[in-house]
mmCIF file of C-alpha atoms in Angstrom:
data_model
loop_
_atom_site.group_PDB
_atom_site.id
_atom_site.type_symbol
_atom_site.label_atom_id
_atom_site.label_comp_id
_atom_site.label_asym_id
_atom_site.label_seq_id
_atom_site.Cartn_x
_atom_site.Cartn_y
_atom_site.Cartn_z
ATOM 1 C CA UNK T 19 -11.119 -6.977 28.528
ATOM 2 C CA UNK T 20 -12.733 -8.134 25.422
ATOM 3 C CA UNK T 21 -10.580 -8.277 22.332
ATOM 4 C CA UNK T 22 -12.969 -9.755 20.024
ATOM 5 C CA UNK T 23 -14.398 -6.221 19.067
ATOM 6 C CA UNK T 24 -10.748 -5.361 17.281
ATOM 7 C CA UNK T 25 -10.804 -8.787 14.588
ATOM 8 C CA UNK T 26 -13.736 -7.070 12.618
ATOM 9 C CA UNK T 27 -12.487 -3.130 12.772
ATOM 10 C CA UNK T 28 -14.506 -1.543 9.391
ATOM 11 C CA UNK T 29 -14.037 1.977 8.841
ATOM 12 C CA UNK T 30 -17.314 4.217 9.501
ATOM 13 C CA UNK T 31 -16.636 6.307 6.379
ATOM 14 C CA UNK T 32 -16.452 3.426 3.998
ATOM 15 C CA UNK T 33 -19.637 1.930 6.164
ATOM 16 C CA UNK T 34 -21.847 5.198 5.276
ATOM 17 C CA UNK T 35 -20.869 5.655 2.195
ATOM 18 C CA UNK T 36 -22.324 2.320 1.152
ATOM 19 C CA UNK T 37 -25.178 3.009 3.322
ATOM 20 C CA UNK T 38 -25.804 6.492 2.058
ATOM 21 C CA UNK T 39 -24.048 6.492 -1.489
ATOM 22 C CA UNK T 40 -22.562 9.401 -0.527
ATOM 23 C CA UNK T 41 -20.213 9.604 -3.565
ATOM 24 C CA UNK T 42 -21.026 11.918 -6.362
ATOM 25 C CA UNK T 43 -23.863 11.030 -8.392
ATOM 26 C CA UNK T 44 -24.667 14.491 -10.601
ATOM 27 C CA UNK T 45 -21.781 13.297 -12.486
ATOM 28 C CA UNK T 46 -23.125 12.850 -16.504
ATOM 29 C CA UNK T 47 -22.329 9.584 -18.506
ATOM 30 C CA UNK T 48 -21.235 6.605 -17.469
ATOM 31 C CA UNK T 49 -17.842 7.262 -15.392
ATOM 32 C CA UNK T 50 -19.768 6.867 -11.893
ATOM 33 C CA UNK T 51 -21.441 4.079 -12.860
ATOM 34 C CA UNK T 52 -18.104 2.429 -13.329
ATOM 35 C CA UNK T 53 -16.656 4.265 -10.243
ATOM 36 C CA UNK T 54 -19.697 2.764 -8.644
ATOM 37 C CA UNK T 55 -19.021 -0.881 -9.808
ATOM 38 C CA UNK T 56 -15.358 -0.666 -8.587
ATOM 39 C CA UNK T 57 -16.266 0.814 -5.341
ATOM 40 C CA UNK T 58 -18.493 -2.314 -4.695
ATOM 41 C CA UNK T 59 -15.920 -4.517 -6.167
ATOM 42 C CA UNK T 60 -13.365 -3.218 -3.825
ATOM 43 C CA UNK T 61 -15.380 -3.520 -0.820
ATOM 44 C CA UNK T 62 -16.528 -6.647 -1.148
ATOM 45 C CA UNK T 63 -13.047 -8.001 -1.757
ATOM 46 C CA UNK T 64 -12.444 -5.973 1.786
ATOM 47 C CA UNK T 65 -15.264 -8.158 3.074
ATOM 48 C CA UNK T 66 -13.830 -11.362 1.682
ATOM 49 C CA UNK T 67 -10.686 -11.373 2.976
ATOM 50 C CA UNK T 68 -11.830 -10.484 6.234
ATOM 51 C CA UNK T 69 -14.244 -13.326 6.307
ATOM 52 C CA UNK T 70 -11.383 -15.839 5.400
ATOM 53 C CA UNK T 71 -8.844 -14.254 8.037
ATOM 54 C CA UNK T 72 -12.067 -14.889 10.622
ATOM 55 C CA UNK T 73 -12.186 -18.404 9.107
ATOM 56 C CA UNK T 74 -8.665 -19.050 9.916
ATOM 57 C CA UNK T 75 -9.160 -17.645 12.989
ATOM 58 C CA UNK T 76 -11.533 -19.954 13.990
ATOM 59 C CA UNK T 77 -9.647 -23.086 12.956
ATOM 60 C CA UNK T 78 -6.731 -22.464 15.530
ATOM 61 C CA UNK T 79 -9.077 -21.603 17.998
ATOM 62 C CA UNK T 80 -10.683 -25.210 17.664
ATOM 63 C CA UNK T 81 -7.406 -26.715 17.362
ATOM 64 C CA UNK T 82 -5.838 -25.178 20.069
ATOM 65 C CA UNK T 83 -9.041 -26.344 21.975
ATOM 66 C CA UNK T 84 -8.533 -29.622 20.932
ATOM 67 C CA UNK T 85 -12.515 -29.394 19.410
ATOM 68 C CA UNK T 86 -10.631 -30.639 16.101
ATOM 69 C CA UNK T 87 -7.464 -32.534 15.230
ATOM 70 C CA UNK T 88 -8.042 -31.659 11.761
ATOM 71 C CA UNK T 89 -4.728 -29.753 10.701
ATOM 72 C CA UNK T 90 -6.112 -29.776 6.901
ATOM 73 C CA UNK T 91 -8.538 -27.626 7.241
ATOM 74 C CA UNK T 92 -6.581 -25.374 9.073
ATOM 75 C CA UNK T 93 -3.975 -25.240 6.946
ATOM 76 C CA UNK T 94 -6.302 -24.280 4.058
ATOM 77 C CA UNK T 95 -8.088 -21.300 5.809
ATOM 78 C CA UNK T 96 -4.608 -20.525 7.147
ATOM 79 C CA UNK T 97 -3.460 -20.426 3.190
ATOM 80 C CA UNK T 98 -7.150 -18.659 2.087
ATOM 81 C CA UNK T 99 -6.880 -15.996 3.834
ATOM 82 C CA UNK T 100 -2.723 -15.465 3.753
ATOM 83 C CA UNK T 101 -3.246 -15.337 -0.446
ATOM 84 C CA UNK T 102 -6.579 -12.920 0.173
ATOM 85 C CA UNK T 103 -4.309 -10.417 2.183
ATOM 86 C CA UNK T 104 -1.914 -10.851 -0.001
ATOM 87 C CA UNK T 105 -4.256 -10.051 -3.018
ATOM 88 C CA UNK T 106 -5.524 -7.097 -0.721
ATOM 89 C CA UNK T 107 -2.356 -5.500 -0.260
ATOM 90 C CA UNK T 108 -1.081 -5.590 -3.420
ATOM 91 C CA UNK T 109 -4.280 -3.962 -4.882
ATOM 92 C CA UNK T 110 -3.602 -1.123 -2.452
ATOM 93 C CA UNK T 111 0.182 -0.901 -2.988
ATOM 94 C CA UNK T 112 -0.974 -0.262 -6.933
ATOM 95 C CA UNK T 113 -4.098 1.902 -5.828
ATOM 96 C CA UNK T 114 -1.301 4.315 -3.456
ATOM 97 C CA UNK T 115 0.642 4.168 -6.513
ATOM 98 C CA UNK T 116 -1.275 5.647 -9.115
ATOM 99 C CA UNK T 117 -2.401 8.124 -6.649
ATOM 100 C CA UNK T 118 0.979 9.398 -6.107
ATOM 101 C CA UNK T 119 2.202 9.889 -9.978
ATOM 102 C CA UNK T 120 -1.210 11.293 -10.475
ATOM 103 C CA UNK T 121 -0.563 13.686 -7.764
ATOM 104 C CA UNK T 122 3.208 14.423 -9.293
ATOM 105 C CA UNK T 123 1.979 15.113 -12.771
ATOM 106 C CA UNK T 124 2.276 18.948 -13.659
ATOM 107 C CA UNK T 125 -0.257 20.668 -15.038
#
């Protein structure tokens, strides 16, 4: 069976709505410009930390392989990509958040 498939799992929604800029766009003014701007932010922070846990990845592959007995590198993809999910996280911990006091707030 072939695991690799399940190390670079991207949602499909998130995927087309890049592709397609499916969000709202008839809004007037500026607000989905900005929504816009943090939507690309966010994803390409997505893509960032992904690409750093792949990094890290690859290092213990090559060490375990014996292919490199350089533990330095290792160590900093190994930290790279530990702070990046960390980062990640966080961001959606506050994101999930706001969404729920916005949600509790009566009208």
């Amino acid at each position: 069976m072939d695991i690799s498939s399940l190390y670079s799992v991207n949602s499909g929604v998130i995927q087309n709505a890049i592709n397609n800029k499916t969000f709202d766009t008839s809004v007037s003014g500026g607000s989905n410009d900005v929504f816009a701007s943090f939507f690309d932010s966010a994803i390409q922070s997505l893509n960032q930390t992904n690409a750093y846990i792949s990094d890290a990845e690859d290092e213990e592959i090559k060490l375990a392989l014996g292919e490199t007995e350089n533990t330095h590198d290792l160590t900093i993809a190994l930290q790279k990509a530990s702070t990046a999910l960390q980062y990640t996280v966080a961001v959606r911990d506050k994101f999930l958040e706001s969404y729920r006091t916005i949600m509790n707030m009566q009208i």
